[in-house]
Each structure stands twice: as structure tokens, then as C-alpha cells.
Amino acid sequence: AQSVTQPDIHITVSEGASLELRCNYSYGATPYLFWYVQSPGQGLQLLLKYFSGDTLVQGIKGFEAEFKRSQSSFNLRKPSVHWSDAAEYFCAVGAPGGYNKLIFGAGTRLAVHP
Amino acid sequence: GAGVSQTPSNKVTEKGKYVELRCDPISGHTALYWYRQSLGQGPEFLIYFQGTGAADDSGLPNDRFFAVRPEGSVSTLKIQRTERGDSAVYLCASSLHTGTRTGNTGELFFGEGSRLTVL
């Protein structure tokens, strides 16, 4: 069965510092991979996605993620965090060729210190 | 509207009561999804509509939960005989494509959710 693990429940970084949020997935083949962000009072928003091709994908708001098949990982990174990045981040996996029945991880809550 | 609209934003009810949660998707989006997000968890899939029909309802936890989308646009999630364990945020999402290999944009557009509290 598909599953997603986000090992870090909470992460705190200083504004301007770099960020890496971890995501590991379990799936029999190469899945579709996503990162969503959930800010207070707002719906989940897609940051970026990986379907195939280049394993380093760029997203909105300066985020990027790298798919590593050998590690079953899809970690999210940002070189310099802004205070407005404080939110909850969800990694999700979907079945290729299927509809958007996404399996989400439990999320990582990011706090940003000034 | 411009985005997915969900009403009510908050609903407090007593155990055993009936609840309806409404979702108005983005105009033109044929696919509609309901997810449930419990405290400290990620969203969990409940049901998927393609047009008027429920194409996959495998995530509905039991027969107290039911959803409809009679005209292929607005959807209503119905919960009978609510229990305290039903307390969660119910999220609705829509997407433009059905998710076929060529048409799958992979992007779900989520509403802000309906927070249900069962006392």
C-alpha cells in the first residue's frame, strides 16, 4: 500500500536560514509526488510536483524538491526562509495514470524565528 | 467564485445529530474530492466524483457517511448519527482533469474546509 512518512513534526529555523523538509514514500513503482503548503485560514496550495524527467523540480515561492529513487525520498528545500513561509507542509503521493487520489503525510509544521 | 467554497466554515453539533457540509468547486472542474483532516494528521481521502457519479468512495469510513453531486457541480457531504470521532476538518478539492496520464495536472485546488465539532 502507498504511504508517506514525514519524520519531522515540527521544525524551527531562523529567517534567512536554509530549509530542508524530509519526505519518504512507499510505493511499488515511481509515483507522482507533491508538496502542498497549508497556511492558517487558507486552503492547501500546491508548491511543486514530480511526474517524471528531471529529478530536481522547481516550485513556487522559491521552493525546490529532489526526487531520489534509491532513497524513496522527495525532500523539499529552500535556500533562504522568509517569515511568511511559516506554515504546515504536506508531502503527498499519487498513482501515475490515476485520478488525484492523493495519500498525504502527517505534515511538518514550520516555525520561523526573526 | 474564484476558488473552492465550503460552507459552513464551522459547525458544532451534538452526538447523534445529522450534518450536511457543502462544497462549491471551481467552475468547469469536473473532478471533485472530499478529504478529512483530523488534528495533527494529513488529509485522508474520502470520496471522488467525476461529474455526477461517485467514481471512488473507498475512503468513506462507514455507512453513516454519504456524498452527492446531483448536477455535477456542487457537492454535499452528509453525516448521519454523528459521533465524537467524526470531529475533524472536512476538505473539498476540485481539479480540471480526471487524472489520466495525459491530462493529469496533479493539482488539486482545495477549499478552506469545514471544521466539524461533535460534542
PDB file of C-alpha atoms in Angstrom:
ATOM      1  CA  ALA A   1       0.000   0.000   0.000  1.00  0.00           C
ATOM      2  CA  GLN A   2       1.102   3.519  -0.645  1.00  0.00           C
ATOM      3  CA  SER A   3       2.268   5.558   2.324  1.00  0.00           C
ATOM      4  CA  VAL A   4       4.109   8.779   3.045  1.00  0.00           C
ATOM      5  CA  THR A   5       6.313   9.496   6.038  1.00  0.00           C
ATOM      6  CA  GLN A   6       7.328  12.948   7.143  1.00  0.00           C
ATOM      7  CA  PRO A   7       9.726  12.287  10.029  1.00  0.00           C
ATOM      8  CA  ASP A   8       9.757  15.820  11.411  1.00  0.00           C
ATOM      9  CA  ILE A   9       6.580  17.004  13.103  1.00  0.00           C
ATOM     10  CA  HIS A  10       7.929  20.455  13.953  1.00  0.00           C
ATOM     11  CA  ILE A  11      10.890  22.393  12.585  1.00  0.00           C
ATOM     12  CA  THR A  12      12.063  25.825  13.655  1.00  0.00           C
ATOM     13  CA  VAL A  13      14.506  27.871  11.603  1.00  0.00           C
ATOM     14  CA  SER A  14      15.746  31.422  11.686  1.00  0.00           C
ATOM     15  CA  GLU A  15      14.718  33.804   8.956  1.00  0.00           C
ATOM     16  CA  GLY A  16      17.296  33.699   6.174  1.00  0.00           C
ATOM     17  CA  ALA A  17      18.474  30.202   7.049  1.00  0.00           C
ATOM     18  CA  SER A  18      18.192  27.284   4.657  1.00  0.00           C
ATOM     19  CA  LEU A  19      15.453  24.699   4.995  1.00  0.00           C
ATOM     20  CA  GLU A  20      15.041  21.037   4.202  1.00  0.00           C
ATOM     21  CA  LEU A  21      11.843  19.121   4.949  1.00  0.00           C
ATOM     22  CA  ARG A  22      12.051  15.359   4.641  1.00  0.00           C
ATOM     23  CA  CYS A  23       9.605  13.078   2.896  1.00  0.00           C
ATOM     24  CA  ASN A  24       9.835   9.329   2.326  1.00  0.00           C
ATOM     25  CA  TYR A  25       7.298   7.325   0.410  1.00  0.00           C
ATOM     26  CA  SER A  26       6.386   3.716  -0.062  1.00  0.00           C
ATOM     27  CA  TYR A  27       5.139   2.698  -3.482  1.00  0.00           C
ATOM     28  CA  GLY A  28       5.709  -0.172  -5.885  1.00  0.00           C
ATOM     29  CA  ALA A  29       6.776   1.994  -8.794  1.00  0.00           C
ATOM     30  CA  THR A  30       7.647   5.627  -9.368  1.00  0.00           C
ATOM     31  CA  PRO A  31       4.684   7.572  -8.092  1.00  0.00           C
ATOM     32  CA  TYR A  32       3.593  11.091  -8.716  1.00  0.00           C
ATOM     33  CA  LEU A  33       4.944  13.221  -5.853  1.00  0.00           C
ATOM     34  CA  PHE A  34       3.689  16.518  -4.496  1.00  0.00           C
ATOM     35  CA  TRP A  35       4.343  19.104  -1.835  1.00  0.00           C
ATOM     36  CA  TYR A  36       1.430  21.192  -0.558  1.00  0.00           C
ATOM     37  CA  VAL A  37       1.501  24.056   1.937  1.00  0.00           C
ATOM     38  CA  GLN A  38      -1.280  24.917   4.375  1.00  0.00           C
ATOM     39  CA  SER A  39      -1.245  28.390   5.890  1.00  0.00           C
ATOM     40  CA  PRO A  40      -3.621  29.438   8.688  1.00  0.00           C
ATOM     41  CA  GLY A  41      -7.013  30.380   7.290  1.00  0.00           C
ATOM     42  CA  GLN A  42      -6.122  29.196   3.810  1.00  0.00           C
ATOM     43  CA  GLY A  43      -6.655  26.055   1.829  1.00  0.00           C
ATOM     44  CA  LEU A  44      -3.888  23.697   0.842  1.00  0.00           C
ATOM     45  CA  GLN A  45      -1.815  25.089  -2.017  1.00  0.00           C
ATOM     46  CA  LEU A  46       0.384  23.133  -4.405  1.00  0.00           C
ATOM     47  CA  LEU A  47       4.066  24.084  -4.138  1.00  0.00           C
ATOM     48  CA  LEU A  48       5.504  21.682  -6.699  1.00  0.00           C
ATOM     49  CA  LYS A  49       5.125  18.247  -8.236  1.00  0.00           C
ATOM     50  CA  TYR A  50       7.204  15.495  -9.793  1.00  0.00           C
ATOM     51  CA  PHE A  51       5.872  13.230 -12.507  1.00  0.00           C
ATOM     52  CA  SER A  52       8.948  12.201 -14.475  1.00  0.00           C
ATOM     53  CA  GLY A  53      12.131  13.559 -16.034  1.00  0.00           C
ATOM     54  CA  ASP A  54      14.477  15.914 -14.224  1.00  0.00           C
ATOM     55  CA  THR A  55      14.641  14.794 -10.606  1.00  0.00           C
ATOM     56  CA  LEU A  56      15.114  18.338  -9.319  1.00  0.00           C
ATOM     57  CA  VAL A  57      11.864  20.261  -9.608  1.00  0.00           C
ATOM     58  CA  GLN A  58      11.264  23.921  -9.034  1.00  0.00           C
ATOM     59  CA  GLY A  59       8.125  25.251  -7.444  1.00  0.00           C
ATOM     60  CA  ILE A  60       6.514  28.450  -6.352  1.00  0.00           C
ATOM     61  CA  LYS A  61       7.802  30.743  -3.617  1.00  0.00           C
ATOM     62  CA  GLY A  62      11.421  29.728  -4.222  1.00  0.00           C
ATOM     63  CA  PHE A  63      10.970  26.090  -3.171  1.00  0.00           C
ATOM     64  CA  GLU A  64      12.534  23.099  -4.869  1.00  0.00           C
ATOM     65  CA  ALA A  65      12.458  19.364  -4.273  1.00  0.00           C
ATOM     66  CA  GLU A  66      14.618  16.473  -5.347  1.00  0.00           C
ATOM     67  CA  PHE A  67      13.340  13.005  -6.159  1.00  0.00           C
ATOM     68  CA  LYS A  68      15.774  10.267  -5.147  1.00  0.00           C
ATOM     69  CA  ARG A  69      14.550   6.872  -6.267  1.00  0.00           C
ATOM     70  CA  SER A  70      17.249   4.949  -4.381  1.00  0.00           C
ATOM     71  CA  GLN A  71      16.169   6.547  -1.108  1.00  0.00           C
ATOM     72  CA  SER A  72      12.432   6.722  -1.854  1.00  0.00           C
ATOM     73  CA  SER A  73      12.638  10.357  -0.874  1.00  0.00           C
ATOM     74  CA  PHE A  74      11.288  13.659  -2.118  1.00  0.00           C
ATOM     75  CA  ASN A  75      12.745  16.301   0.187  1.00  0.00           C
ATOM     76  CA  LEU A  76      11.690  19.928  -0.011  1.00  0.00           C
ATOM     77  CA  ARG A  77      14.301  22.667   0.156  1.00  0.00           C
ATOM     78  CA  LYS A  78      14.567  26.416   0.225  1.00  0.00           C
ATOM     79  CA  PRO A  79      17.896  28.277   0.383  1.00  0.00           C
ATOM     80  CA  SER A  80      16.659  31.226   2.450  1.00  0.00           C
ATOM     81  CA  VAL A  81      13.485  31.103   4.517  1.00  0.00           C
ATOM     82  CA  HIS A  82      11.196  34.107   4.914  1.00  0.00           C
ATOM     83  CA  TRP A  83       8.928  34.710   7.902  1.00  0.00           C
ATOM     84  CA  SER A  84       5.930  34.255   5.599  1.00  0.00           C
ATOM     85  CA  ASP A  85       6.977  30.637   4.989  1.00  0.00           C
ATOM     86  CA  ALA A  86       5.729  29.658   8.444  1.00  0.00           C
ATOM     87  CA  ALA A  87       3.014  27.103   7.714  1.00  0.00           C
ATOM     88  CA  GLU A  88       2.358  23.379   7.612  1.00  0.00           C
ATOM     89  CA  TYR A  89       3.850  21.414   4.747  1.00  0.00           C
ATOM     90  CA  PHE A  90       2.462  18.171   3.406  1.00  0.00           C
ATOM     91  CA  CYS A  91       4.120  15.675   1.123  1.00  0.00           C
ATOM     92  CA  ALA A  92       1.761  13.525  -0.952  1.00  0.00           C
ATOM     93  CA  VAL A  93       1.953  10.602  -3.356  1.00  0.00           C
ATOM     94  CA  GLY A  94      -0.397   9.714  -6.167  1.00  0.00           C
ATOM     95  CA  ALA A  95      -0.744   6.823  -8.572  1.00  0.00           C
ATOM     96  CA  PRO A  96       0.528   7.501 -12.093  1.00  0.00           C
ATOM     97  CA  GLY A  97      -2.228   7.446 -14.634  1.00  0.00           C
ATOM     98  CA  GLY A  98      -4.846   7.542 -11.971  1.00  0.00           C
ATOM     99  CA  TYR A  99      -7.035  10.296 -10.701  1.00  0.00           C
ATOM    100  CA  ASN A 100      -5.889  12.575  -7.932  1.00  0.00           C
ATOM    101  CA  LYS A 101      -6.445  10.203  -5.031  1.00  0.00           C
ATOM    102  CA  LEU A 102      -3.512  11.515  -3.096  1.00  0.00           C
ATOM    103  CA  ILE A 103      -2.042   9.935   0.017  1.00  0.00           C
ATOM    104  CA  PHE A 104      -0.715  12.620   2.340  1.00  0.00           C
ATOM    105  CA  GLY A 105       1.913  12.521   5.038  1.00  0.00           C
ATOM    106  CA  ALA A 106       1.123  13.784   8.521  1.00  0.00           C
ATOM    107  CA  GLY A 107       2.763  17.120   7.802  1.00  0.00           C
ATOM    108  CA  THR A 108       5.646  19.196   9.131  1.00  0.00           C
ATOM    109  CA  ARG A 109       4.883  22.417  10.924  1.00  0.00           C
ATOM    110  CA  LEU A 110       7.472  25.096  10.179  1.00  0.00           C
ATOM    111  CA  ALA A 111       8.111  27.980  12.556  1.00  0.00           C
ATOM    112  CA  VAL A 112      10.369  30.861  11.521  1.00  0.00           C
ATOM    113  CA  HIS A 113      12.219  32.958  14.087  1.00  0.00           C
ATOM    114  CA  PRO A 114      13.014  36.575  13.182  1.00  0.00           C
TER     115      PRO A 114
ATOM    116  CA  GLY B   1     -16.314  32.246  -7.356  1.00  0.00           C
ATOM    117  CA  ALA B   2     -12.620  32.165  -7.985  1.00  0.00           C
ATOM    118  CA  GLY B   3     -11.843  29.289  -5.661  1.00  0.00           C
ATOM    119  CA  VAL B   4     -13.396  26.293  -3.970  1.00  0.00           C
ATOM    120  CA  SER B   5     -16.011  27.427  -1.495  1.00  0.00           C
ATOM    121  CA  GLN B   6     -17.067  25.380   1.526  1.00  0.00           C
ATOM    122  CA  THR B   7     -19.885  26.047   3.928  1.00  0.00           C
ATOM    123  CA  PRO B   8     -20.245  26.193   6.815  1.00  0.00           C
ATOM    124  CA  SER B   9     -16.728  27.076   7.873  1.00  0.00           C
ATOM    125  CA  ASN B  10     -17.515  25.866  11.375  1.00  0.00           C
ATOM    126  CA  LYS B  11     -20.199  23.514  12.606  1.00  0.00           C
ATOM    127  CA  VAL B  12     -20.776  22.441  16.185  1.00  0.00           C
ATOM    128  CA  THR B  13     -23.308  19.697  16.715  1.00  0.00           C
ATOM    129  CA  GLU B  14     -24.346  17.181  19.320  1.00  0.00           C
ATOM    130  CA  LYS B  15     -23.659  13.497  19.171  1.00  0.00           C
ATOM    131  CA  GLY B  16     -26.321  11.690  17.185  1.00  0.00           C
ATOM    132  CA  LYS B  17     -27.327  14.647  15.026  1.00  0.00           C
ATOM    133  CA  TYR B  18     -27.308  14.849  11.226  1.00  0.00           C
ATOM    134  CA  VAL B  19     -24.893  17.179   9.449  1.00  0.00           C
ATOM    135  CA  GLU B  20     -24.534  18.426   5.881  1.00  0.00           C
ATOM    136  CA  LEU B  21     -21.386  20.058   4.547  1.00  0.00           C
ATOM    137  CA  ARG B  22     -21.436  21.835   1.200  1.00  0.00           C
ATOM    138  CA  CYS B  23     -18.752  22.287  -1.430  1.00  0.00           C
ATOM    139  CA  ASP B  24     -18.900  24.589  -4.444  1.00  0.00           C
ATOM    140  CA  PRO B  25     -15.970  23.738  -6.741  1.00  0.00           C
ATOM    141  CA  ILE B  26     -14.182  25.913  -9.239  1.00  0.00           C
ATOM    142  CA  SER B  27     -16.365  26.466 -12.269  1.00  0.00           C
ATOM    143  CA  GLY B  28     -15.602  23.961 -15.004  1.00  0.00           C
ATOM    144  CA  HIS B  29     -13.804  21.482 -12.781  1.00  0.00           C
ATOM    145  CA  THR B  30     -15.259  18.085 -13.465  1.00  0.00           C
ATOM    146  CA  ALA B  31     -13.482  16.234 -10.679  1.00  0.00           C
ATOM    147  CA  LEU B  32     -14.376  16.795  -7.025  1.00  0.00           C
ATOM    148  CA  TYR B  33     -12.848  15.220  -3.938  1.00  0.00           C
ATOM    149  CA  TRP B  34     -13.632  15.113  -0.246  1.00  0.00           C
ATOM    150  CA  TYR B  35     -10.870  14.652   2.278  1.00  0.00           C
ATOM    151  CA  ARG B  36     -10.923  14.579   6.069  1.00  0.00           C
ATOM    152  CA  GLN B  37      -8.159  16.065   8.189  1.00  0.00           C
ATOM    153  CA  SER B  38      -8.022  15.080  11.825  1.00  0.00           C
ATOM    154  CA  LEU B  39      -5.959  17.020  14.338  1.00  0.00           C
ATOM    155  CA  GLY B  40      -2.251  16.517  13.739  1.00  0.00           C
ATOM    156  CA  GLN B  41      -2.771  14.459  10.612  1.00  0.00           C
ATOM    157  CA  GLY B  42      -2.623  14.946   6.894  1.00  0.00           C
ATOM    158  CA  PRO B  43      -5.760  14.911   4.757  1.00  0.00           C
ATOM    159  CA  GLU B  44      -7.299  11.467   4.229  1.00  0.00           C
ATOM    160  CA  PHE B  45      -9.203  10.650   1.055  1.00  0.00           C
ATOM    161  CA  LEU B  46     -12.925  10.045   1.443  1.00  0.00           C
ATOM    162  CA  ILE B  47     -14.583  10.118  -1.978  1.00  0.00           C
ATOM    163  CA  TYR B  48     -14.028  11.196  -5.570  1.00  0.00           C
ATOM    164  CA  PHE B  49     -16.638  12.368  -8.070  1.00  0.00           C
ATOM    165  CA  GLN B  50     -16.206  12.540 -11.796  1.00  0.00           C
ATOM    166  CA  GLY B  51     -19.190  14.537 -12.944  1.00  0.00           C
ATOM    167  CA  THR B  52     -22.300  13.423 -11.083  1.00  0.00           C
ATOM    168  CA  GLY B  53     -21.127   9.956 -10.180  1.00  0.00           C
ATOM    169  CA  ALA B  54     -19.020   8.810  -7.276  1.00  0.00           C
ATOM    170  CA  ALA B  55     -16.141   7.076  -9.023  1.00  0.00           C
ATOM    171  CA  ASP B  56     -14.409   6.027  -5.823  1.00  0.00           C
ATOM    172  CA  ASP B  57     -15.972   6.069  -2.363  1.00  0.00           C
ATOM    173  CA  SER B  58     -13.497   3.692  -0.794  1.00  0.00           C
ATOM    174  CA  GLY B  59     -12.401   6.234   1.793  1.00  0.00           C
ATOM    175  CA  LEU B  60     -15.797   6.728   3.409  1.00  0.00           C
ATOM    176  CA  PRO B  61     -15.353   5.281   6.920  1.00  0.00           C
ATOM    177  CA  ASN B  62     -18.801   3.686   7.243  1.00  0.00           C
ATOM    178  CA  ASP B  63     -22.385   3.900   6.016  1.00  0.00           C
ATOM    179  CA  ARG B  64     -23.124   6.955   8.163  1.00  0.00           C
ATOM    180  CA  PHE B  65     -21.210   8.962   5.567  1.00  0.00           C
ATOM    181  CA  PHE B  66     -22.686   9.750   2.174  1.00  0.00           C
ATOM    182  CA  ALA B  67     -21.992  12.330  -0.515  1.00  0.00           C
ATOM    183  CA  VAL B  68     -23.871  13.535  -3.562  1.00  0.00           C
ATOM    184  CA  ARG B  69     -23.205  15.733  -6.537  1.00  0.00           C
ATOM    185  CA  PRO B  70     -26.533  15.719  -8.390  1.00  0.00           C
ATOM    186  CA  GLU B  71     -25.765  18.245 -11.114  1.00  0.00           C
ATOM    187  CA  GLY B  72     -22.060  17.697 -11.443  1.00  0.00           C
ATOM    188  CA  SER B  73     -21.111  20.890  -9.676  1.00  0.00           C
ATOM    189  CA  VAL B  74     -21.968  21.475  -6.006  1.00  0.00           C
ATOM    190  CA  SER B  75     -21.457  18.530  -3.698  1.00  0.00           C
ATOM    191  CA  THR B  76     -22.859  17.792  -0.255  1.00  0.00           C
ATOM    192  CA  LEU B  77     -21.237  15.505   2.295  1.00  0.00           C
ATOM    193  CA  LYS B  78     -23.825  14.059   4.655  1.00  0.00           C
ATOM    194  CA  ILE B  79     -23.078  12.522   8.032  1.00  0.00           C
ATOM    195  CA  GLN B  80     -25.795  10.710   9.951  1.00  0.00           C
ATOM    196  CA  ARG B  81     -25.825   9.963  13.676  1.00  0.00           C
ATOM    197  CA  THR B  82     -22.643  11.929  14.243  1.00  0.00           C
ATOM    198  CA  GLU B  83     -20.094  10.614  16.730  1.00  0.00           C
ATOM    199  CA  ARG B  84     -17.368  12.453  18.620  1.00  0.00           C
ATOM    200  CA  GLY B  85     -14.787  10.712  16.447  1.00  0.00           C
ATOM    201  CA  ASP B  86     -16.220  12.458  13.388  1.00  0.00           C
ATOM    202  CA  SER B  87     -14.778  15.746  14.650  1.00  0.00           C
ATOM    203  CA  ALA B  88     -12.311  16.946  12.030  1.00  0.00           C
ATOM    204  CA  VAL B  89     -11.841  19.437   9.234  1.00  0.00           C
ATOM    205  CA  TYR B  90     -13.562  18.259   6.073  1.00  0.00           C
ATOM    206  CA  LEU B  91     -11.779  19.466   2.968  1.00  0.00           C
ATOM    207  CA  CYS B  92     -13.160  19.674  -0.511  1.00  0.00           C
ATOM    208  CA  ALA B  93     -10.979  19.921  -3.595  1.00  0.00           C
ATOM    209  CA  SER B  94     -11.579  20.119  -7.305  1.00  0.00           C
ATOM    210  CA  SER B  95      -9.448  19.605 -10.359  1.00  0.00           C
ATOM    211  CA  LEU B  96      -9.753  20.282 -14.037  1.00  0.00           C
ATOM    212  CA  HIS B  97      -8.798  16.883 -15.313  1.00  0.00           C
ATOM    213  CA  THR B  98      -9.765  13.380 -14.406  1.00  0.00           C
ATOM    214  CA  GLY B  99      -6.211  12.330 -13.827  1.00  0.00           C
ATOM    215  CA  THR B 100      -5.475  10.367 -16.936  1.00  0.00           C
ATOM    216  CA  ARG B 101      -1.839  10.043 -17.872  1.00  0.00           C
ATOM    217  CA  THR B 102      -2.035  12.780 -20.465  1.00  0.00           C
ATOM    218  CA  GLY B 103      -4.419  15.042 -18.632  1.00  0.00           C
ATOM    219  CA  ASN B 104      -3.277  14.805 -15.059  1.00  0.00           C
ATOM    220  CA  THR B 105      -2.032  18.146 -13.909  1.00  0.00           C
ATOM    221  CA  GLY B 106      -1.672  16.703 -10.454  1.00  0.00           C
ATOM    222  CA  GLU B 107      -3.027  19.843  -8.891  1.00  0.00           C
ATOM    223  CA  LEU B 108      -5.935  19.779  -6.538  1.00  0.00           C
ATOM    224  CA  PHE B 109      -7.484  23.113  -5.609  1.00  0.00           C
ATOM    225  CA  PHE B 110      -8.616  22.958  -2.007  1.00  0.00           C
ATOM    226  CA  GLY B 111     -11.200  24.930  -0.125  1.00  0.00           C
ATOM    227  CA  GLU B 112     -10.546  26.212   3.382  1.00  0.00           C
ATOM    228  CA  GLY B 113     -12.507  23.378   4.882  1.00  0.00           C
ATOM    229  CA  SER B 114     -15.450  22.917   7.193  1.00  0.00           C
ATOM    230  CA  ARG B 115     -14.465  22.345  10.809  1.00  0.00           C
ATOM    231  CA  LEU B 116     -16.897  19.905  12.412  1.00  0.00           C
ATOM    232  CA  THR B 117     -17.034  19.543  16.180  1.00  0.00           C
ATOM    233  CA  VAL B 118     -19.250  16.861  17.660  1.00  0.00           C
ATOM    234  CA  LEU B 119     -19.944  17.357  21.366  1.00  0.00           C
TER     235      LEU B 119
END
